[in-house]
Short mmCIF file of C-alpha atoms in Angstrom, two decimals:
data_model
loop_
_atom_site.label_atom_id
_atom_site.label_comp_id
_atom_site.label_asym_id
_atom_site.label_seq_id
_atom_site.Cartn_x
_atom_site.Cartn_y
_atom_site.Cartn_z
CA UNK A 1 -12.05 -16.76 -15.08
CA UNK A 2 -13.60 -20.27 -13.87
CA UNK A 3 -16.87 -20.63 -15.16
CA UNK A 4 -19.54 -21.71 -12.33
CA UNK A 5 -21.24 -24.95 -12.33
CA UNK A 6 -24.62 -26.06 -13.43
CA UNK A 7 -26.26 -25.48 -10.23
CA UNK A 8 -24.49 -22.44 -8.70
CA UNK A 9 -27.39 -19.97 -9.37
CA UNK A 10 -24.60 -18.34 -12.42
CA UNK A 11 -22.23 -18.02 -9.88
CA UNK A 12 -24.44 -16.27 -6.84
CA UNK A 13 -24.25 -19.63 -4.82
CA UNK A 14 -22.37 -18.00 -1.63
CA UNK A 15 -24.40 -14.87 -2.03
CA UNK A 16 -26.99 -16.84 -1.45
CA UNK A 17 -26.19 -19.00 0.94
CA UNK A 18 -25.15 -16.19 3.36
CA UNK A 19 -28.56 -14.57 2.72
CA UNK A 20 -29.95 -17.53 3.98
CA UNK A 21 -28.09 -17.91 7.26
CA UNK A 22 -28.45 -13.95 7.37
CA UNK A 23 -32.11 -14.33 8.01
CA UNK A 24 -32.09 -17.76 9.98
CA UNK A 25 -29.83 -16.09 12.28
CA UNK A 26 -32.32 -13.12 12.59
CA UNK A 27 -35.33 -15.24 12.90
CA UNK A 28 -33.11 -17.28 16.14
CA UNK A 29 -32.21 -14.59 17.89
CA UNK A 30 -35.63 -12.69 17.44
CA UNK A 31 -37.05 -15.82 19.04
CA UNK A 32 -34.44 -16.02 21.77
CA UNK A 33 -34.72 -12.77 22.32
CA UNK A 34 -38.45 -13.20 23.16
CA UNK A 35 -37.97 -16.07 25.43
CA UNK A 36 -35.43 -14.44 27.51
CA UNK A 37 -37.90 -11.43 27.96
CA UNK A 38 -40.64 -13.82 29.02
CA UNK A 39 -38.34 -15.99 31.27
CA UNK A 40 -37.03 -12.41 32.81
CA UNK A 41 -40.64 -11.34 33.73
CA UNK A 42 -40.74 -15.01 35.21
CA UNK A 43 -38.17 -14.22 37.81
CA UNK A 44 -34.92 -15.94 36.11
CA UNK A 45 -31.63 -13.86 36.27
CA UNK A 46 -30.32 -11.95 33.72
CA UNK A 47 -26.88 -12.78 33.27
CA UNK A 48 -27.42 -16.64 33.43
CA UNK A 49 -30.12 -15.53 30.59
CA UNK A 50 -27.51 -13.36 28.40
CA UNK A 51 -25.36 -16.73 28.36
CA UNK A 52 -28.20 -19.11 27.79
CA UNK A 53 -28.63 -17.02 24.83
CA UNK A 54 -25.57 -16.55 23.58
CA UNK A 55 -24.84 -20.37 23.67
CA UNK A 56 -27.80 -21.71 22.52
CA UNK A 57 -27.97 -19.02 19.38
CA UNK A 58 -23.92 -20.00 18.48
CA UNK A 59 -24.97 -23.81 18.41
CA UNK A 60 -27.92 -23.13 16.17
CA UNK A 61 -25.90 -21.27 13.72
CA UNK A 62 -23.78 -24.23 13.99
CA UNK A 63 -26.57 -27.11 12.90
CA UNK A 64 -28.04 -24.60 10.38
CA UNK A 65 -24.44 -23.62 8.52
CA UNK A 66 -24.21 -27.25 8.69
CA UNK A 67 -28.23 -27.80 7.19
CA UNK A 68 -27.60 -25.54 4.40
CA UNK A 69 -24.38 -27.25 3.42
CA UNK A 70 -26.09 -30.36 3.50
CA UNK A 71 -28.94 -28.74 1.48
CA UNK A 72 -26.68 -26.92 -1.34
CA UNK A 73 -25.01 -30.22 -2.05
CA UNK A 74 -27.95 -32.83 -1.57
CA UNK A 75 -31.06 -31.12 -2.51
CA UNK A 76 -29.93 -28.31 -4.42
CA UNK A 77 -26.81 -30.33 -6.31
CA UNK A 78 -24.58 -26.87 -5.86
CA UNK A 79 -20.54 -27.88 -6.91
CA UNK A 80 -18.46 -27.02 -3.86
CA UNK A 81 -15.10 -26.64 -4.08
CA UNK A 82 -14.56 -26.99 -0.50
CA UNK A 83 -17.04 -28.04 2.26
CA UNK A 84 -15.22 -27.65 5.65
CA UNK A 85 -14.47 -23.86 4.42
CA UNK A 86 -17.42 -23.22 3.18
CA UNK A 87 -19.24 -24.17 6.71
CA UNK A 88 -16.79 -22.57 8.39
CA UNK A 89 -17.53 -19.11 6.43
CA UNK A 90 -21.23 -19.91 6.90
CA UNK A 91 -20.88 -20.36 10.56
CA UNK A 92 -18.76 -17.28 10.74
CA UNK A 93 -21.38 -15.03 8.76
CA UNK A 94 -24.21 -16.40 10.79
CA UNK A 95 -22.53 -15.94 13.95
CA UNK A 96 -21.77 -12.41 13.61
CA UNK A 97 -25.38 -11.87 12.31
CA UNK A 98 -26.49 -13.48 15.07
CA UNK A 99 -24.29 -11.54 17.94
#
């Protein structure tokens, strides 16, 4: 129907965005995940742990849906319709990959 820009990979431009937050999410909590075991057999609690986690992984999604915005438009020069939404999906998708 609408015929995708110059730089939108022929139209796979949120495809592959999401792929990329899909494995940046994997690769932060696979690394959380192995501090938390470390800082566990170091004598911290487990439930202050659990929330460290949880907060710290939610506010990286945050700067890398952000990052990869940044990098579709600046280094990438991807047309996007809308910015805010397309974050917001990003940080959506990456938070759910992440929890």
């Amino acid at each position: 129907m609408h015929p995708p820009g110059v730089n939108n990979a022929s139209g796979n431009a949120p495809g592959l965005l999401t792929q990329i937050i899909w494995i940046g999410s994997l690769v932060t909590g696979i690394g959380l995940f192995l501090a938390s075991q470390k800082a566990v057999a170091a004598g911290s609690r487990r439930w202050t742990l659990s929330a460290l986690q949880a907060i710290v992984g939610l506010a990286t999604v945050v700067i890398a849906s952000g990052f990869t915005v940044w990098m579709a438009l600046s280094w990438y020069g991807m047309e996007l319709a809308n910015t805010r939404e397309t974050w917001f999906f990003l940080w959506l998708a990456g938070s759910a990959f992440f929890l």
